[in-house]
C-alpha positions as MATLAB code, in Angstrom:
seq = 'MNPALQGYLAAVSETLADAGALADAAAELRAVESLVEGSNELSLALNDAALSVAARRSVLDDLLSGKVRPEVRSLVSRAVTVVPASEVVLSFHWLASELGSLAERSADEPLISESEAVLGRMASRNRVTGYAAGVFETLPTEQIEEVEDQLFRFTRTVESDRALRHALGDRDLPVSLRQGIIADLIGGKTLPATQRLASYVIRGGRARDFVGTLDAVVVEAARARGWRVARVSSAEDVDDAQRRGLGDALAQLTGSPVELQVTIDPALLGGVVVQVGDLLVDGSARHRLDQLKEHLLVSEAGFRIPEGSASQKEGKRADG';
ca = [
      -3.636   -9.922    8.947;
      -6.071  -10.315    6.039;
      -4.583   -8.568    2.948;
      -7.920   -7.031    1.887;
      -8.266   -5.450    5.344;
      -4.661   -4.217    5.175;
      -5.372   -2.375    1.939;
      -8.679   -1.008    3.187;
      -7.009    0.316    6.335;
      -4.331    2.012    4.212;
      -7.013    3.965    2.334;
      -9.049    4.871    5.436;
      -5.950    5.888    7.413;
      -5.116    8.441    4.708;
      -8.558   10.003    5.166;
      -8.186    9.985    8.951;
      -4.706   11.522    8.734;
      -6.002   14.363    6.566;
      -8.608   15.060    9.271;
      -6.062   14.725   12.095;
      -8.193   11.955   13.587;
      -5.861    8.946   13.691;
      -5.471    8.915   17.477;
      -9.200    9.401   18.090;
     -10.083    6.597   15.666;
      -7.576    4.284   17.367;
      -9.153    5.022   20.752;
     -12.641    4.328   19.394;
     -11.510    1.003   17.940;
     -10.032    0.017   21.309;
     -13.391    0.851   22.865;
     -15.136   -1.363   20.292;
     -12.726   -4.200   21.088;
     -13.406   -3.811   24.826;
     -17.146   -3.699   24.226;
     -17.096   -6.955   22.276;
     -14.760   -8.745   24.685;
     -16.903   -7.618   27.646;
     -20.089   -9.094   26.201;
     -20.189  -12.866   25.953;
     -23.366  -12.726   23.871;
     -21.873  -10.249   21.387;
     -18.608  -12.205   21.137;
     -20.471  -15.422   20.411;
     -22.566  -13.716   17.725;
     -19.531  -12.251   15.942;
     -17.594  -15.520   16.152;
     -20.498  -17.617   14.889;
     -19.596  -18.598   11.322;
     -23.087  -20.054   10.927;
     -24.499  -16.524   10.953;
     -24.342  -14.658    7.659;
     -21.837  -11.844    7.236;
     -24.712   -9.419    6.703;
     -26.319  -10.420   10.005;
     -23.101  -10.094   12.013;
     -22.285   -6.798   10.336;
     -25.775   -5.466   11.088;
     -25.417   -6.250   14.808;
     -22.336   -4.055   15.141;
     -23.579   -1.360   12.783;
     -26.733   -0.842   14.856;
     -24.739   -0.924   18.075;
     -22.150    1.647   16.953;
     -24.433    4.008   15.043;
     -23.871    7.552   16.294;
     -21.260    6.444   18.848;
     -18.104    6.315   16.713;
     -16.945    8.179   13.630;
     -18.035    6.830   10.210;
     -14.512    5.676    9.335;
     -14.400    3.451   12.425;
     -17.790    1.943   11.597;
     -16.505    1.292    8.072;
     -13.355   -0.416    9.373;
     -15.374   -2.599   11.739;
     -17.828   -3.501    8.983;
     -15.031   -4.347    6.553;
     -13.304   -6.527    9.149;
     -16.482   -8.528    9.722;
     -16.875   -8.856    5.934;
     -13.402  -10.091    4.955;
     -11.958  -11.719    8.092;
     -12.936  -15.245    9.232;
     -15.467  -15.132   12.068;
     -13.002  -16.632   14.565;
     -10.531  -13.764   13.942;
     -12.891  -10.772   13.964;
     -12.159   -9.597   17.517;
      -8.420  -10.034   16.888;
      -8.782   -7.852   13.790;
     -10.258   -5.034   15.908;
      -7.152   -5.156   18.102;
      -4.901   -5.110   15.032;
      -6.742   -2.136   13.497;
      -6.491   -0.128   16.719;
      -2.779   -0.924   17.068;
      -2.020    0.060   13.479;
      -3.889    3.368   13.728;
      -2.240    4.062   17.091;
       1.204    3.506   15.579;
       0.403    5.850   12.700;
      -0.848    8.515   15.102;
       2.421    8.379   17.068;
       4.572    9.179   14.059;
       6.276   12.555   14.095;
       4.967   15.322   11.869;
       7.919   15.061    9.476;
       7.683   11.271    9.192;
       5.639   10.133    6.179;
       2.356    8.370    6.905;
       2.889    5.991    4.002;
       5.966    3.792    3.809;
       7.530    3.386    0.392;
       6.354   -0.190   -0.011;
       4.253   -2.836    1.680;
       5.473   -6.275    2.763;
       5.819   -8.643   -0.183;
       2.878  -11.036   -0.576;
       1.912  -13.663   -3.143;
       0.204  -12.581   -6.353;
      -3.416  -13.121   -5.280;
      -2.828  -11.799   -1.749;
      -1.250   -8.660   -3.218;
      -4.195   -8.183   -5.554;
      -6.568   -8.562   -2.606;
      -4.621   -5.933   -0.674;
      -4.821   -3.503   -3.586;
      -8.524   -4.111   -4.229;
      -9.122   -3.629   -0.493;
      -7.442   -0.241   -0.805;
      -9.542    0.516   -3.876;
     -12.738   -0.339   -1.985;
     -11.765    2.204    0.673;
     -11.154    4.868   -1.969;
     -14.359    4.197   -3.893;
     -16.457    4.545   -0.740;
     -15.457    8.219   -0.633;
     -16.390    8.973   -4.255;
     -19.757    9.632   -5.926;
     -20.837    7.040   -8.489;
     -20.145    9.249  -11.499;
     -16.543    9.764  -10.365;
     -16.050    6.039   -9.828;
     -17.190    5.472  -13.413;
     -14.718    8.071  -14.690;
     -11.884    6.608  -12.609;
     -12.736    3.166  -13.942;
     -12.543    4.406  -17.539;
      -9.257    6.244  -16.928;
      -7.662    3.235  -15.259;
      -8.811    0.923  -18.040;
      -7.274    3.164  -20.717;
      -4.062    3.580  -18.716;
      -3.839   -0.204  -18.241;
      -4.185   -0.822  -21.978;
      -1.491    1.799  -22.645;
       0.920    0.057  -20.280;
      -0.002   -3.354  -21.662;
       0.751   -2.310  -25.242;
       4.034   -0.476  -24.497;
       6.805   -2.965  -23.785;
       9.291   -0.421  -22.427;
       6.717    1.163  -20.115;
       5.468   -2.230  -18.969;
       9.021   -3.280  -18.159;
       9.783   -0.068  -16.230;
       6.638   -0.184  -14.092;
       7.057   -3.927  -13.512;
      10.758   -3.766  -12.597;
      10.966   -4.658   -8.907;
      14.615   -3.535   -8.837;
      13.572    0.071   -9.509;
      12.673    2.051   -6.349;
       8.952    2.376   -5.681;
       9.219    6.171   -5.626;
      10.790    6.173   -9.097;
       8.032    3.980  -10.551;
       5.394    6.140   -8.874;
       7.111    9.157  -10.436;
       6.676    7.604  -13.880;
       2.941    7.300  -13.207;
       2.793   10.912  -12.015;
       4.510   12.067  -15.209;
       2.130   10.039  -17.375;
      -1.258   10.773  -15.808;
      -0.692   13.487  -13.195;
      -3.009   16.417  -13.938;
      -4.621   14.491  -16.785;
      -6.855   12.244  -14.676;
      -8.854   12.512  -11.473;
      -6.684   12.512   -8.301;
      -8.208    9.181   -7.267;
      -6.973    7.589  -10.501;
      -3.364    8.520   -9.809;
      -3.777    7.584   -6.145;
      -4.947    4.083   -7.070;
      -2.288    3.537   -9.743;
       0.399    4.646   -7.279;
      -0.859    2.216   -4.639;
      -0.692   -0.614   -7.172;
       3.048    0.124   -7.301;
       3.326    0.160   -3.495;
       0.967   -2.626   -2.491;
       0.992   -4.947   -5.503;
       3.593   -7.207   -7.046;
       5.792   -5.472   -9.592;
       5.507   -8.168  -12.256;
       1.738   -8.276  -11.877;
       1.225   -4.547  -12.444;
      -1.138   -4.871  -15.414;
      -3.131   -7.725  -13.848;
      -3.513   -5.788  -10.586;
      -4.671   -2.661  -12.413;
      -7.299   -4.789  -14.160;
      -8.419   -6.074  -10.753;
      -8.901   -2.456   -9.606;
     -10.996   -1.757  -12.718;
     -13.217   -4.716  -11.821;
     -13.493   -3.410   -8.242;
     -14.627   -0.033   -9.605;
     -17.397   -1.702  -11.582;
     -18.402   -3.719   -8.526;
     -18.579   -0.524   -6.467;
     -21.143    0.772   -8.973;
     -23.129   -2.470   -8.907;
     -21.858   -3.563  -12.339;
     -19.695   -6.396  -13.619;
     -16.896   -6.046  -16.157;
     -16.675   -8.146  -19.296;
     -13.296   -8.062  -21.025;
     -13.900   -8.540  -24.730;
     -11.118   -9.220  -27.209;
     -12.254   -8.918  -30.801;
     -10.550   -9.377  -34.146;
     -12.283   -6.247  -35.456;
     -14.246   -3.236  -34.239;
     -17.468   -3.928  -32.334;
     -20.264   -1.530  -33.290;
     -22.883   -0.117  -30.921;
     -25.566   -2.642  -31.875;
     -23.191   -5.553  -31.268;
     -22.160   -4.064  -27.929;
     -25.779   -3.748  -26.812;
     -26.604   -7.290  -27.881;
     -23.562   -8.786  -26.177;
     -24.097   -6.664  -23.057;
     -27.755   -7.743  -22.778;
     -26.842  -11.410  -23.217;
     -24.133  -11.257  -20.558;
     -26.422   -9.364  -18.162;
     -28.970  -12.183  -18.435;
     -26.221  -14.735  -17.876;
     -24.658  -13.033  -14.827;
     -27.756  -11.450  -13.287;
     -26.040   -8.019  -13.110;
     -25.527   -5.085  -15.465;
     -22.388   -5.720  -17.494;
     -19.929   -3.155  -18.798;
     -17.952   -4.165  -21.889;
     -14.287   -3.265  -22.126;
     -13.249   -4.012  -25.679;
      -9.742   -4.443  -27.062;
      -8.897   -5.227  -30.677;
      -6.647   -8.226  -31.309;
      -6.174   -9.069  -35.028;
      -4.377  -12.296  -34.026;
      -7.806  -13.779  -33.226;
      -8.543  -13.723  -36.988;
     -12.283  -13.439  -36.328;
     -14.929  -13.664  -33.597;
     -14.498  -12.635  -29.954;
     -13.160  -13.843  -26.618;
     -15.231  -12.795  -23.584;
     -14.204  -13.054  -19.941;
     -16.467  -12.138  -17.007;
     -14.835  -13.106  -13.722;
     -14.072  -16.831  -13.929;
     -16.301  -17.303  -16.977;
     -14.379  -17.503  -20.271;
     -16.067  -17.881  -23.654;
     -13.678  -18.251  -26.590;
     -15.547  -17.827  -29.853;
     -12.575  -16.671  -31.889;
     -11.621  -18.063  -35.275;
      -8.150  -18.791  -33.912;
      -9.665  -20.996  -31.190;
     -11.830  -22.858  -33.713;
      -8.806  -23.447  -35.963;
      -6.812  -24.776  -33.008;
      -9.682  -27.125  -32.133;
      -9.846  -28.342  -35.749;
      -6.097  -28.906  -35.817;
      -6.294  -30.919  -32.594;
      -9.191  -32.965  -33.975;
      -7.270  -33.760  -37.176;
      -4.186  -34.803  -35.229;
      -6.250  -37.150  -33.073;
      -7.966  -38.591  -36.150;
      -4.632  -39.115  -37.917;
      -3.246  -40.918  -34.887;
      -6.269  -43.209  -34.825;
      -5.757  -44.261  -38.439;
      -1.960  -44.663  -38.228;
      -0.867  -48.336  -38.709;
       1.222  -49.497  -35.727;
       4.794  -50.626  -36.375;
       5.021  -54.421  -36.829;
       1.298  -54.917  -37.435;
       0.066  -57.610  -39.841;
      -1.202  -54.962  -42.275;
       2.185  -53.259  -42.343;
       3.971  -56.612  -42.954;
       1.607  -57.421  -45.828;
       2.385  -54.044  -47.339;
       6.127  -54.671  -47.145;
       5.773  -58.114  -48.814;
       3.759  -56.563  -51.575;
       6.412  -53.896  -52.123;
       9.086  -56.602  -52.262;
];
């Protein structure tokens, strides 16, 4: 099943388990599946890839309003959003089956397994950001902003500490041990959601992509607030006026408010490197020097006299 939906279900199932509502939610999802399969018109609408996601999502949202619990409506809406149109009804069946299986677990059996099935790097990131989306939906905007800031600072700490980065990225260490390291580092010092998200990165992400996956969660937090994240690497400190100017310029470029996350990297020598999603702007002195070096090498190659050329033979005769 779609990795983003897997992660989202993991987050929502935790909320349902806390409320003792796993079995009821599973039954409601089965009812939704039956409703869709029993209506040819509704099935055609949901399976019609020509219809926008928003339109298909609106059809079900209006239909289910007040008839199922909010978590079930959220799961249905997320499925329509992330799953291909042809697989939407199948995803309802999968969601109901998964929740039903969780509800049947004994009281002393943990809801959450130690680790998820291993996926590729991007699929694992999608699973984790799906989980993050489910968590952020339960938080007020100001808490999401605080979680985003805490995760960003924790990510930079891990990134700059080789021993810590190795420990948290060691797939041979048990998941519970790596989650324990996170608990020791940030437990009680951050919001519960921050530790919850960092722990799921260990469980649902790829070990060697720990830092990259944490960064993806930070971006998801900004998206949940309607912002975009710009990662800025600078050779020296960026003052408030420079931040405002760069932020305004990027907001005009992207069409969304942009939050700058600045790290200092003296190796750049000067200037900045800015990344917003797939957009990368390298205005560093190091990049300009590398470009100049490449240009000089190309120019030198163009002026080099080929072996055995007439000019080279003339030069040899002259030397003789």
